[in-house]
Amino acid sequence: MFRNSITGLDGLFKDGDIPKGSVILVTGIEGALKTSFIFNMFSNHIADTGEHGLYASLEETKESHLRNMESLGIRKSDLLHIFDYEDMRSESKNEELDIVKVTEDMIDFYREKYDNLTFFALDSLNAFYSISTGVNLRKNMYHFFTRLRDKDLTSFLILETCSPDKYVFVSSADHVEHPEYFLADGIIELGVIEAKENVKRYIQIRKMRGANHSMEKHQIMVGKDGISILGSVY
Amino acid sequence: MSSSVIERLDRESKNIENVKIVLEIEPPKLNSHQLKENIIKSHLEIIVLSMLAEISISGYDLIKEIFARYNVFLSQGTVYSLLYCLKDEGIIRAEFAKGDMRTKRYSATQEGKQIIEKRIDEFIEAEEYILNSIKNRRSIF
């Protein structure tokens, strides 16, 4: 159960959980703890279930990523496998990378190696789009999402947003620009609320098909043992 | 993989200067390329291990080298995943190439060499057993 993997996360669900086999978008501005939240959730989930997980990092090397997580008190389990694209990108130089195929082959490799590989994270979709040379990649995301579901993985795709305006669709053109929002089975938003004298980080489940969840923003904090979620921010 | 990339790999693989591998045995002429590809993919770990026991090589050059040896093109997603797993298991190590901080070269660790030797022996023994049983069966007909 993912809802028990972070202290306080179950408070965001009235009943149900993040459904197995779903594709979840994790959105938010820089510094909102998107990466830390997912990594912490994976590490704790592994400790509870003994399942294997795969974390694909397009933005950081494995070493840098682990250093950052350790500084937040989050330790990696041996059952959590990290794939960083850095070597491939630097060695391939200017050659075109079919990032979708590379990613699917990578997932298939780990699924074949570890029978109980059940969850996957891609950090981040922004980098995924920027590396890809496919002009219609965004339009083709439907197929990518479908194949992730076909692999029977619970997938978390991190998407960095520039401003809160990005979260709100005001016209049908936005759906074409950001198809991942309606293709995803769930959207978890992390962000920052600035008041007069303090700044709070929050987490909110904006959408979760198959689960009855709260729409409230809850405060999220980092302690010496990682992340925990408190009550409503208001 | 576009045909231009394959053509480029083909050209480059014929001119690999930094990989000193001499093929002593001519690869068997298999009728079915698909069959060869399936064999390579299903035994990829032992093939890669046997290469890394001999040489130090980057992931990119490893893909080129496998293409040169077997005419089979492997995805970066598969090859780099395998290298990372072998590294996590302590069988191989990664070091930056001299004067090139962008390229990691993989080679067997001291402990890994013993593991590789053992795995190759077991693989050959199992393959010989299977091949012999097929050959013996064929001789009956």
mmCIF file of C-alpha atoms in Angstrom, chain B residues 7-59:
data_model
loop_
_atom_site.group_PDB
_atom_site.id
_atom_site.type_symbol
_atom_site.label_atom_id
_atom_site.label_comp_id
_atom_site.label_asym_id
_atom_site.label_seq_id
_atom_site.Cartn_x
_atom_site.Cartn_y
_atom_site.Cartn_z
ATOM 1 C CA GLU B 7 25.019 2.298 -41.566
ATOM 2 C CA ARG B 8 27.120 4.594 -39.426
ATOM 3 C CA LEU B 9 27.601 1.934 -36.790
ATOM 4 C CA ASP B 10 28.506 -0.519 -39.508
ATOM 5 C CA ARG B 11 31.166 1.852 -40.856
ATOM 6 C CA GLU B 12 32.499 2.658 -37.408
ATOM 7 C CA SER B 13 32.513 -0.925 -36.236
ATOM 8 C CA LYS B 14 34.835 -1.803 -39.100
ATOM 9 C CA ASN B 15 37.242 0.797 -37.887
ATOM 10 C CA ILE B 16 37.309 0.506 -34.124
ATOM 11 C CA GLU B 17 40.717 1.684 -33.097
ATOM 12 C CA ASN B 18 40.384 1.633 -29.351
ATOM 13 C CA VAL B 19 39.126 -1.903 -29.065
ATOM 14 C CA LYS B 20 41.836 -4.478 -29.574
ATOM 15 C CA ILE B 21 39.879 -7.595 -30.227
ATOM 16 C CA VAL B 22 40.970 -10.132 -32.755
ATOM 17 C CA LEU B 23 38.401 -12.619 -33.884
ATOM 18 C CA GLU B 24 40.206 -15.909 -34.237
ATOM 19 C CA ILE B 25 37.136 -17.850 -35.215
ATOM 20 C CA GLU B 26 34.983 -16.891 -38.164
ATOM 21 C CA PRO B 27 31.405 -16.450 -36.901
ATOM 22 C CA PRO B 28 29.159 -19.276 -38.077
ATOM 23 C CA LYS B 29 27.041 -18.473 -41.118
ATOM 24 C CA LEU B 30 23.562 -18.904 -39.725
ATOM 25 C CA ASN B 31 20.689 -19.076 -42.137
ATOM 26 C CA SER B 32 18.449 -17.174 -39.885
ATOM 27 C CA HIS B 33 19.555 -13.791 -38.669
ATOM 28 C CA GLN B 34 16.594 -13.819 -36.319
ATOM 29 C CA LEU B 35 17.812 -17.053 -34.717
ATOM 30 C CA LYS B 36 21.265 -15.545 -34.166
ATOM 31 C CA GLU B 37 19.746 -12.402 -32.722
ATOM 32 C CA ASN B 38 17.607 -14.436 -30.323
ATOM 33 C CA ILE B 39 20.624 -16.448 -29.163
ATOM 34 C CA ILE B 40 22.687 -13.294 -28.587
ATOM 35 C CA LYS B 41 19.899 -11.582 -26.679
ATOM 36 C CA SER B 42 19.101 -14.574 -24.497
ATOM 37 C CA HIS B 43 22.794 -15.083 -23.638
ATOM 38 C CA LEU B 44 23.723 -11.419 -23.518
ATOM 39 C CA GLU B 45 25.040 -11.444 -19.969
ATOM 40 C CA ILE B 46 27.572 -14.215 -20.556
ATOM 41 C CA ILE B 47 28.616 -12.664 -23.904
ATOM 42 C CA VAL B 48 29.210 -9.286 -22.282
ATOM 43 C CA LEU B 49 31.001 -10.832 -19.307
ATOM 44 C CA SER B 50 33.341 -12.778 -21.564
ATOM 45 C CA MET B 51 34.224 -9.542 -23.377
ATOM 46 C CA LEU B 52 34.708 -7.540 -20.182
ATOM 47 C CA ALA B 53 37.061 -10.205 -18.815
ATOM 48 C CA GLU B 54 39.397 -9.387 -21.725
ATOM 49 C CA ILE B 55 39.017 -5.683 -22.297
ATOM 50 C CA SER B 56 38.038 -2.349 -20.838
ATOM 51 C CA ILE B 57 35.280 -0.794 -22.913
ATOM 52 C CA SER B 58 32.554 1.860 -22.781
ATOM 53 C CA GLY B 59 28.870 1.007 -23.125
#
